[in-house]
């Protein structure tokens, strides 16, 4: 598996995608078990919450997956967005225009990306021909001998008459059309074109060329919107997922493609999304909207145990370090409560985060001392399910390649149902009107956090095998429209805080939507 310090391109931690799709069924509610750090356990029933699960569906349930030519060998594709450009800094709409170049900050970001990927072995690099991406690719590729292939289909989204406008100019000149671009981009039409739909078609075409190349590891350097489209089309997501899977400047996303034994379309796993050397919990916005509601999914630290005992024993030394580093990463957040599985390792991780939050003033953070309550949620516990699995070694710190392939369907259904009930409870917690800037931190085993992520994206249970999470990693989901709106995934399986890609970098730009 990929752990802190391991290169991206040479790894072999590939989750295998399941392909027996079923329709989505609403999940019944469950109850919290709350535990204060210094108090005894007590029960609180949340099943009578006025909000219903169906009210929170974000988009039509995805029921299919992309079809690609058969592969002979496994392939890992690493997507990188270009560094900050001059038009990024100005807040100007770039689209597929080629007038902007990297800023000084963008050059520094590209250099940081080069250092992040210096030990990774790539067979080939595909790049957008636009100057801002080509320059980023040249810096990252450095002295590697293989050529960089430029592909015009990797250019940024075509935005026609919008290109070159500042935001206020777009509002003044185009009014309703600009508002549709902001709020309903998949159906946005300009100059007789549907830019997002065209982009999805172009991304699908790019995949055919990337996967047809005789290589095992591929670097792709392109842009925000096109990288979103590449991730989405690989996973089988439609245009309604535009702006759901963020790509920050020099953010890295990793997709694994594994050949099927029968020679069909390969299994696909999103290994990580938007990994950057800067903090994923820092500034930024989602389509120009600030998010006051957020869920942070934390995978508990490593343990020595495997299978049934995973998570139900104390963390080892590595796990203790991982939990401490996660706590430090979350220090800039004003966390009021942390929800965890009742098992030992998640509880220890939750308590480590709470202790650092409560000692924030002593650590020099710009906040006042506060009390943080930890809460245990039964539905975050998958210990009994893993105990009945025939799979060996389901330790969160040592998950092997393809370990979920062939996972018993009955147990997968239980994990799906339990994570659905837990997701409903987390959204109820996020709806707390007494906390206008509410942040919910939840700690559990990677498999339950993957279940939560798939419910956030409104996928079926068969997508659980299409994501990967490592011990100690975090996944950040923003809700710019509140807990009843669409969740925007800021990052998946972020692990830079564990020592991988921990090189300091300048602060992120104010907006993550800079096309």
Coordinates of C-alpha atoms in Angstrom, one line a residue:
X1 CA 0.0 0.0 0.0
X2 CA 1.0 3.6 -0.3
X3 CA 2.2 4.9 3.0
X4 CA 4.0 8.0 4.1
X5 CA 7.3 8.2 2.2
X6 CA 6.3 5.8 -0.5
X7 CA 6.4 7.0 -4.2
X8 CA 3.2 7.4 -6.0
X9 CA 3.9 5.8 -9.4
X10 CA 5.5 2.6 -8.3
X11 CA 3.0 1.4 -5.8
X12 CA 0.8 -1.6 -6.0
X13 CA -2.1 -0.7 -3.7
X14 CA -4.9 -1.2 -6.2
X15 CA -8.5 -1.6 -5.0
X16 CA -10.6 -3.6 -7.5
X17 CA -13.9 -2.2 -8.7
X18 CA -17.0 -4.3 -8.3
X19 CA -19.4 -4.4 -11.3
X20 CA -22.8 -5.8 -10.1
X21 CA -24.7 -2.6 -9.8
X22 CA -27.9 -2.4 -7.7
X23 CA -30.4 0.4 -7.2
X24 CA -30.1 2.7 -4.2
X25 CA -32.3 2.1 -1.2
X26 CA -33.0 4.6 1.6
X27 CA -31.3 3.8 4.9
X28 CA -33.1 3.6 8.2
X29 CA -32.0 6.0 10.9
X30 CA -29.9 4.9 13.9
X31 CA -28.8 6.3 17.3
X32 CA -25.7 8.0 18.7
X33 CA -23.9 6.9 21.8
X34 CA -22.3 10.1 23.2
X35 CA -19.2 10.1 25.4
X36 CA -17.6 13.1 26.9
X37 CA -13.9 12.7 27.5
X38 CA -14.4 12.8 31.2
X39 CA -17.9 11.3 31.5
X40 CA -19.6 8.0 31.3
X41 CA -21.5 6.7 28.2
X42 CA -25.0 7.8 27.6
X43 CA -27.5 7.2 24.8
X44 CA -29.2 9.9 22.7
X45 CA -31.8 8.9 20.1
X46 CA -31.5 10.9 16.9
X47 CA -34.0 9.0 14.9
X48 CA -36.7 11.7 15.3
X49 CA -34.7 14.3 13.5
X50 CA -37.0 16.5 11.3
X51 CA -34.7 16.2 8.3
X52 CA -35.1 13.0 6.2
X53 CA -32.4 11.1 4.4
X54 CA -34.1 11.4 1.1
X55 CA -34.1 15.2 1.4
X56 CA -30.3 15.1 1.2
X57 CA -29.8 13.3 -2.1
X58 CA -27.3 15.3 -4.0
X59 CA -27.8 14.1 -7.6
X60 CA -29.3 11.1 -9.5
X61 CA -27.7 7.9 -8.3
X62 CA -24.9 6.7 -10.6
X63 CA -25.7 3.3 -12.0
X64 CA -23.0 2.6 -14.6
X65 CA -19.3 2.9 -15.1
X66 CA -17.0 4.0 -17.9
X67 CA -16.1 1.4 -20.5
X68 CA -12.4 1.3 -21.6
X69 CA -10.4 -1.0 -23.8
X70 CA -8.9 -4.1 -22.0
X71 CA -5.5 -3.6 -20.5
X72 CA -2.6 -6.0 -20.5
X73 CA -0.9 -4.6 -17.5
X74 CA -1.9 -2.5 -14.5
X75 CA -1.6 1.2 -15.1
X76 CA -1.3 4.1 -12.6
X77 CA -2.2 7.6 -13.8
X78 CA -1.1 10.6 -11.8
X79 CA -3.0 13.9 -12.6
X80 CA -1.5 17.2 -11.7
X81 CA -3.0 20.7 -12.1
X82 CA -0.7 23.5 -13.2
X83 CA 0.7 26.0 -10.8
X84 CA -0.9 29.4 -10.1
X85 CA -1.1 31.5 -13.3
X86 CA -1.2 35.3 -13.8
X87 CA -4.9 35.1 -14.7
X88 CA -5.5 32.9 -11.6
X89 CA -4.0 35.6 -9.5
X90 CA -6.2 38.3 -11.2
X91 CA -9.4 36.2 -10.8
X92 CA -9.8 36.2 -14.6
X93 CA -11.6 33.5 -16.5
X94 CA -9.0 31.6 -18.5
X95 CA -10.8 28.8 -20.2
X96 CA -8.8 27.4 -23.1
X97 CA -7.1 30.8 -23.8
X98 CA -3.3 30.8 -23.7
X99 CA -2.5 34.3 -22.6
X100 CA -1.5 33.6 -18.9
X101 CA 1.8 32.2 -17.6
X102 CA 2.9 30.9 -14.2
X103 CA 3.4 33.5 -11.5
X104 CA 6.3 33.4 -9.1
X105 CA 4.1 31.5 -6.8
X106 CA 3.1 29.1 -9.6
X107 CA 6.8 28.5 -10.4
X108 CA 7.4 27.7 -6.7
X109 CA 4.4 25.3 -6.7
X110 CA 5.7 23.5 -9.8
X111 CA 9.1 23.2 -8.2
X112 CA 7.5 21.7 -5.0
X113 CA 5.6 19.3 -7.2
X114 CA 8.9 18.3 -8.8
X115 CA 10.3 17.5 -5.4
X116 CA 7.2 15.7 -4.3
X117 CA 7.4 13.4 -7.4
X118 CA 11.1 13.2 -7.7
X119 CA 11.3 9.5 -6.5
X120 CA 8.3 8.4 -8.6
X121 CA 9.0 6.4 -11.7
X122 CA 6.9 7.5 -14.8
X123 CA 7.1 6.0 -18.2
X124 CA 5.5 8.9 -20.1
X125 CA 4.1 12.4 -19.5
X126 CA 1.0 13.8 -21.2
X127 CA 0.6 17.6 -21.0
X128 CA -1.9 20.3 -22.1
X129 CA -0.2 22.5 -24.7
X130 CA -1.2 25.7 -22.9
X131 CA 1.8 27.6 -21.6
X132 CA 0.8 27.4 -17.9
X133 CA 0.5 23.6 -17.9
X134 CA 3.4 23.0 -20.3
X135 CA 5.7 25.0 -18.1
X136 CA 4.5 23.0 -15.0
X137 CA 5.1 19.8 -16.8
X138 CA 8.6 20.8 -17.9
X139 CA 9.5 21.7 -14.3
X140 CA 8.1 18.4 -12.8
X141 CA 9.6 16.2 -15.6
X142 CA 13.0 17.9 -15.1
X143 CA 15.8 15.6 -16.3
X144 CA 13.7 12.5 -17.1
X145 CA 14.6 11.1 -20.5
X146 CA 11.2 10.1 -21.8
X147 CA 9.4 12.7 -23.9
X148 CA 6.5 14.9 -23.0
X149 CA 3.5 14.4 -25.3
X150 CA 1.2 17.4 -25.7
X151 CA -2.4 16.7 -26.4
X152 CA -4.8 19.5 -27.4
X153 CA -7.7 17.6 -25.9
X154 CA -6.1 18.2 -22.4
X155 CA -6.6 22.0 -22.8
X156 CA -8.8 23.7 -20.2
X157 CA -12.6 23.9 -20.7
X158 CA -13.6 26.1 -23.6
X159 CA -15.6 29.0 -22.2
X160 CA -15.8 31.1 -25.4
X161 CA -17.0 34.7 -24.8
X162 CA -16.4 34.3 -21.0
X163 CA -12.7 34.0 -21.5
X164 CA -10.7 37.0 -20.3
X165 CA -13.5 38.4 -18.1
X166 CA -13.2 39.2 -14.5
X167 CA -16.0 37.9 -12.3
X168 CA -17.8 41.2 -11.9
X169 CA -17.5 41.8 -15.7
X170 CA -19.1 38.5 -16.4
X171 CA -22.0 39.4 -14.1
X172 CA -22.4 42.9 -15.6
X173 CA -22.2 41.7 -19.2
X174 CA -23.9 38.4 -19.2
X175 CA -26.1 38.4 -16.1
X176 CA -28.4 35.3 -16.2
X177 CA -25.9 33.3 -18.3
X178 CA -23.1 33.9 -15.8
X179 CA -25.3 32.9 -12.9
X180 CA -26.2 29.7 -14.7
X181 CA -22.5 29.0 -15.2
X182 CA -22.1 29.4 -11.4
X183 CA -25.1 27.4 -10.3
X184 CA -26.0 25.0 -13.1
X185 CA -22.8 24.5 -15.1
X186 CA -23.7 21.2 -16.8
X187 CA -26.6 22.9 -18.6
X188 CA -24.8 26.2 -19.2
X189 CA -24.9 27.3 -22.8
X190 CA -22.8 30.0 -24.4
X191 CA -22.2 30.9 -28.1
X192 CA -24.2 27.8 -29.0
X193 CA -22.0 25.4 -27.0
X194 CA -22.4 23.4 -23.8
X195 CA -18.9 23.7 -22.4
X196 CA -19.1 21.1 -19.6
X197 CA -20.7 18.5 -21.9
X198 CA -18.0 19.1 -24.5
X199 CA -15.4 18.8 -21.8
X200 CA -16.7 15.4 -20.7
X201 CA -16.6 14.1 -24.3
X202 CA -13.1 15.4 -24.6
X203 CA -12.0 13.7 -21.3
X204 CA -13.3 10.4 -22.5
X205 CA -11.3 10.8 -25.7
X206 CA -8.2 11.5 -23.6
X207 CA -8.6 8.3 -21.6
X208 CA -8.6 6.2 -24.8
X209 CA -5.2 7.7 -25.8
X210 CA -3.7 7.5 -22.3
X211 CA -4.7 3.9 -21.7
X212 CA -3.7 2.9 -25.2
X213 CA -0.1 4.0 -24.5
X214 CA 2.3 1.1 -23.7
X215 CA 3.2 2.2 -20.2
X216 CA 2.6 1.3 -16.6
X217 CA 2.8 4.7 -15.0
X218 CA 1.7 7.9 -16.6
X219 CA 1.9 11.6 -15.5
X220 CA -0.7 13.9 -16.8
X221 CA -0.3 17.7 -16.3
X222 CA -3.3 19.8 -17.2
X223 CA -6.0 22.0 -15.7
X224 CA -8.7 22.3 -13.0
X225 CA -11.8 21.5 -15.0
X226 CA -10.3 19.0 -17.4
X227 CA -8.7 17.1 -14.5
X228 CA -12.1 17.0 -12.8
X229 CA -13.6 15.6 -16.0
X230 CA -10.8 13.0 -16.3
X231 CA -11.4 11.8 -12.7
X232 CA -15.2 11.8 -13.2
X233 CA -15.2 10.1 -16.6
X234 CA -12.8 7.4 -15.4
X235 CA -15.1 6.7 -12.4
X236 CA -18.3 6.8 -14.6
X237 CA -19.7 10.0 -13.2
X238 CA -21.8 12.3 -15.3
X239 CA -21.5 16.1 -15.8
X240 CA -23.6 16.7 -12.6
X241 CA -20.3 15.9 -10.7
X242 CA -18.6 19.0 -12.2
X243 CA -17.2 21.1 -9.3
X244 CA -17.7 18.2 -6.8
X245 CA -14.1 16.8 -7.0
X246 CA -11.7 19.8 -6.4
X247 CA -8.4 20.3 -8.1
X248 CA -6.2 22.9 -6.5
X249 CA -3.1 24.5 -8.1
X250 CA -0.5 21.6 -8.3
X251 CA -3.0 19.3 -6.6
X252 CA -2.4 15.6 -7.4
X253 CA -5.0 13.0 -8.1
X254 CA -4.2 9.3 -8.6
X255 CA -6.2 6.7 -10.5
X256 CA -5.3 3.0 -10.8
X257 CA -6.4 0.8 -13.7
X258 CA -6.2 -3.0 -13.2
X259 CA -6.8 -5.5 -16.0
X260 CA -9.7 -7.9 -15.7
X261 CA -9.0 -11.6 -15.9
X262 CA -11.7 -11.9 -18.6
X263 CA -10.2 -9.1 -20.7
X264 CA -13.0 -6.6 -20.2
X265 CA -12.9 -3.0 -19.2
X266 CA -10.4 -2.6 -16.4
X267 CA -11.2 -2.2 -12.7
X268 CA -10.7 1.4 -11.6
X269 CA -9.7 2.9 -8.2
X270 CA -9.4 6.5 -7.2
X271 CA -6.4 6.2 -4.9
X272 CA -6.4 9.8 -3.9
X273 CA -7.8 13.2 -4.9
X274 CA -6.2 16.6 -4.7
X275 CA -3.2 15.8 -2.7
X276 CA -1.2 19.0 -2.2
X277 CA 1.7 20.0 0.0
X278 CA -0.4 22.8 1.5
X279 CA -3.1 22.1 4.0
X280 CA -6.4 20.9 2.7
X281 CA -8.2 22.6 5.5
X282 CA -6.9 26.1 4.6
X283 CA -8.5 29.0 2.8
X284 CA -10.3 28.7 -0.5
X285 CA -13.9 28.5 -1.8
X286 CA -16.2 26.3 -3.8
X287 CA -17.4 28.0 -7.0
X288 CA -16.9 31.3 -5.2
X289 CA -18.9 30.2 -2.2
X290 CA -17.4 29.9 1.3
X291 CA -18.3 26.7 3.1
X292 CA -19.3 27.1 6.8
X293 CA -20.2 23.4 7.2
X294 CA -17.6 20.7 6.8
X295 CA -17.1 17.0 7.5
X296 CA -13.6 15.6 8.0
X297 CA -13.2 11.8 7.7
X298 CA -10.2 10.6 9.7
X299 CA -8.9 7.0 9.4
X300 CA -7.6 5.8 12.7
X301 CA -3.8 5.2 13.2
X302 CA -2.1 2.0 12.6
X303 CA -2.3 -1.1 14.8
X304 CA -0.4 -4.4 14.8
X305 CA -3.7 -6.4 14.8
X306 CA -5.3 -7.8 11.7
X307 CA -8.8 -8.8 10.6
X308 CA -11.3 -8.9 13.5
X309 CA -8.9 -7.2 15.9
X310 CA -8.1 -4.3 13.6
X311 CA -9.2 -1.1 15.4
X312 CA -10.1 -3.0 18.6
X313 CA -6.5 -2.9 19.9
X314 CA -4.4 0.1 20.9
X315 CA -2.4 1.8 18.2
X316 CA 1.2 0.9 17.7
X317 CA 4.0 3.6 17.7
X318 CA 3.4 4.5 14.1
X319 CA -0.3 4.8 14.8
X320 CA 0.3 7.1 17.7
X321 CA 2.5 9.3 15.6
X322 CA -0.1 9.3 12.8
X323 CA -2.9 10.4 15.2
X324 CA -0.7 13.2 16.6
X325 CA 0.2 14.5 13.2
X326 CA -3.5 14.4 12.2
X327 CA -4.3 16.3 15.4
X328 CA -1.8 19.0 14.5
X329 CA -3.1 19.2 10.9
X330 CA -6.6 19.9 12.3
X331 CA -5.3 22.5 14.8
X332 CA -6.4 25.4 12.6
X333 CA -10.0 24.2 12.7
X334 CA -12.3 25.2 15.6
X335 CA -13.5 21.7 16.4
X336 CA -16.3 21.4 18.9
X337 CA -17.0 17.7 18.8
X338 CA -15.4 14.6 17.4
X339 CA -17.4 11.5 16.5
X340 CA -15.7 8.1 16.5
X341 CA -16.3 4.4 16.3
X342 CA -16.4 2.9 19.8
X343 CA -13.4 0.7 19.1
X344 CA -10.0 1.3 20.8
X345 CA -7.9 2.7 17.9
X346 CA -10.5 5.1 16.6
X347 CA -11.2 6.3 20.2
X348 CA -7.5 6.8 20.9
X349 CA -7.2 8.8 17.6
X350 CA -10.3 10.9 18.5
X351 CA -8.9 11.6 22.0
X352 CA -5.6 12.7 20.5
X353 CA -7.3 15.2 18.3
X354 CA -9.4 16.5 21.2
X355 CA -6.4 17.0 23.5
X356 CA -4.6 19.0 20.9
X357 CA -7.7 21.1 20.2
X358 CA -8.1 21.8 23.9
X359 CA -4.4 22.8 24.3
X360 CA -4.5 25.0 21.2
X361 CA -3.6 28.2 23.1
X362 CA -0.6 26.5 24.6
X363 CA 0.6 25.5 21.1
X364 CA 0.4 29.1 19.8
X365 CA -2.6 28.8 17.7
X366 CA -4.8 31.9 17.2
X367 CA -7.7 30.6 19.3
X368 CA -8.9 30.4 22.9
X369 CA -8.9 27.4 25.1
X370 CA -12.0 25.2 24.6
X371 CA -13.5 22.0 25.7
X372 CA -14.0 19.4 23.0
X373 CA -16.4 16.6 23.5
X374 CA -15.9 13.2 21.8
X375 CA -19.0 11.2 20.8
X376 CA -19.2 7.6 19.9
X377 CA -21.4 6.4 17.0
X378 CA -22.3 2.7 16.9
X379 CA -22.8 2.8 13.2
X380 CA -19.2 3.7 12.6
X381 CA -18.2 0.3 14.0
X382 CA -17.5 -2.4 11.5
X383 CA -15.5 -4.7 13.8
X384 CA -18.2 -7.4 13.9
X385 CA -18.5 -7.4 10.1
X386 CA -14.8 -7.7 9.6
X387 CA -14.7 -10.5 12.1
X388 CA -17.1 -12.5 9.9
X389 CA -15.1 -11.8 6.7
X390 CA -13.2 -14.6 5.1
X391 CA -10.6 -12.1 4.1
X392 CA -7.3 -12.1 5.9
X393 CA -5.4 -9.1 7.1
X394 CA -7.9 -6.2 7.1
X395 CA -5.7 -4.1 9.3
X396 CA -6.2 -0.4 8.3
X397 CA -2.4 0.0 8.2
X398 CA -1.6 -3.0 5.9
X399 CA -4.4 -3.2 3.3
X400 CA -3.2 -5.2 0.3
X401 CA -3.9 -4.8 -3.4
X402 CA -7.4 -5.7 -4.4
X403 CA -8.4 -6.8 -0.9
X404 CA -12.0 -5.9 -1.5
X405 CA -12.3 -7.8 -4.7
X406 CA -14.6 -10.7 -4.0
X407 CA -15.6 -9.3 -0.6
X408 CA -18.7 -11.2 0.5
X409 CA -21.8 -9.5 -0.9
X410 CA -23.8 -10.0 2.3
X411 CA -21.1 -8.3 4.4
X412 CA -20.6 -5.5 1.8
X413 CA -24.3 -4.8 2.1
X414 CA -24.0 -4.6 5.9
X415 CA -21.2 -2.1 5.6
X416 CA -23.2 -0.1 3.1
X417 CA -26.3 0.0 5.3
X418 CA -24.3 0.9 8.4
X419 CA -22.3 3.6 6.7
X420 CA -25.6 5.0 5.3
X421 CA -27.1 5.2 8.7
X422 CA -23.9 6.8 10.0
X423 CA -23.9 9.4 7.2
X424 CA -27.5 10.4 8.0
X425 CA -26.5 10.9 11.6
X426 CA -23.4 13.0 10.6
X427 CA -25.6 15.3 8.5
X428 CA -28.0 15.7 11.4
X429 CA -25.0 16.7 13.6
X430 CA -23.9 19.1 10.9
X431 CA -27.3 20.7 10.9
X432 CA -26.9 22.0 14.4
X433 CA -28.1 25.6 14.1
X434 CA -26.3 26.6 17.3
X435 CA -23.0 26.1 15.4
X436 CA -23.1 28.4 12.4
X437 CA -19.6 27.3 11.3
X438 CA -20.0 23.7 12.2
X439 CA -17.2 21.2 11.6
X440 CA -17.8 17.5 12.2
X441 CA -14.7 15.3 12.6
X442 CA -15.3 11.6 12.5
X443 CA -12.8 8.8 13.1
X444 CA -13.2 5.2 11.9
X445 CA -11.8 2.3 9.9
X446 CA -11.0 3.1 6.3
X447 CA -13.8 0.8 5.0
X448 CA -16.5 2.7 7.0
X449 CA -15.0 6.1 5.8
X450 CA -15.2 4.9 2.2
X451 CA -18.8 3.9 2.8
X452 CA -19.5 7.5 4.1
X453 CA -17.8 9.0 1.1
X454 CA -19.8 6.9 -1.4
X455 CA -23.0 8.0 0.4
X456 CA -21.9 11.6 0.1
X457 CA -21.4 11.1 -3.6
X458 CA -24.8 9.3 -3.8
X459 CA -23.2 6.2 -5.3
X460 CA -24.4 2.6 -4.9
X461 CA -22.7 0.1 -2.6
X462 CA -20.8 -1.3 -5.6
X463 CA -18.5 1.8 -5.6
X464 CA -17.1 1.0 -2.2
X465 CA -14.2 -0.9 -3.9
X466 CA -13.4 2.0 -6.2
X467 CA -11.8 4.2 -3.5
X468 CA -8.7 3.8 -1.3
X469 CA -7.9 5.2 2.1
X470 CA -4.7 4.7 4.2
X471 CA -4.4 4.6 7.9
X472 CA -4.0 8.2 9.3
X473 CA -5.3 9.8 6.1
X474 CA -8.1 12.4 6.0
X475 CA -10.9 13.2 3.6
X476 CA -12.4 16.7 3.6
X477 CA -16.0 17.4 2.4
X478 CA -17.4 20.9 2.3
X479 CA -21.0 22.0 2.2
X480 CA -21.2 25.5 0.7
X481 CA -25.0 25.2 0.4
X482 CA -25.4 23.8 3.9
X483 CA -25.9 20.1 5.0
X484 CA -28.9 19.7 2.8
X485 CA -27.0 20.7 -0.4
X486 CA -24.3 19.0 -2.5
X487 CA -21.1 17.9 -0.7
X488 CA -17.9 19.2 -2.4
X489 CA -15.0 16.9 -1.9
X490 CA -11.9 18.9 -1.2
X491 CA -9.5 15.9 -0.9
X492 CA -9.6 12.2 -0.5
X493 CA -6.9 10.1 1.2
X494 CA -4.8 13.2 2.1
X495 CA -1.6 12.0 3.8
X496 CA 1.0 14.8 3.4
X497 CA 0.8 15.5 7.1
X498 CA 2.2 12.1 7.8
X499 CA 5.5 13.0 6.2
X500 CA 4.8 12.5 2.5
X501 CA 4.9 15.8 0.6
X502 CA 5.4 17.9 3.7
X503 CA 7.4 20.6 1.9
X504 CA 6.2 24.0 2.9
X505 CA 4.4 26.0 0.2
X506 CA 2.8 29.4 0.0
X507 CA -0.9 29.6 1.0
X508 CA -3.6 28.5 -1.5
X509 CA -5.4 31.0 -3.7
X510 CA -8.7 32.5 -2.5
X511 CA -10.8 30.4 -4.9
X512 CA -10.4 26.8 -6.1
X513 CA -12.6 27.5 -9.1
X514 CA -10.1 29.2 -11.4
X515 CA -10.6 27.9 -14.9

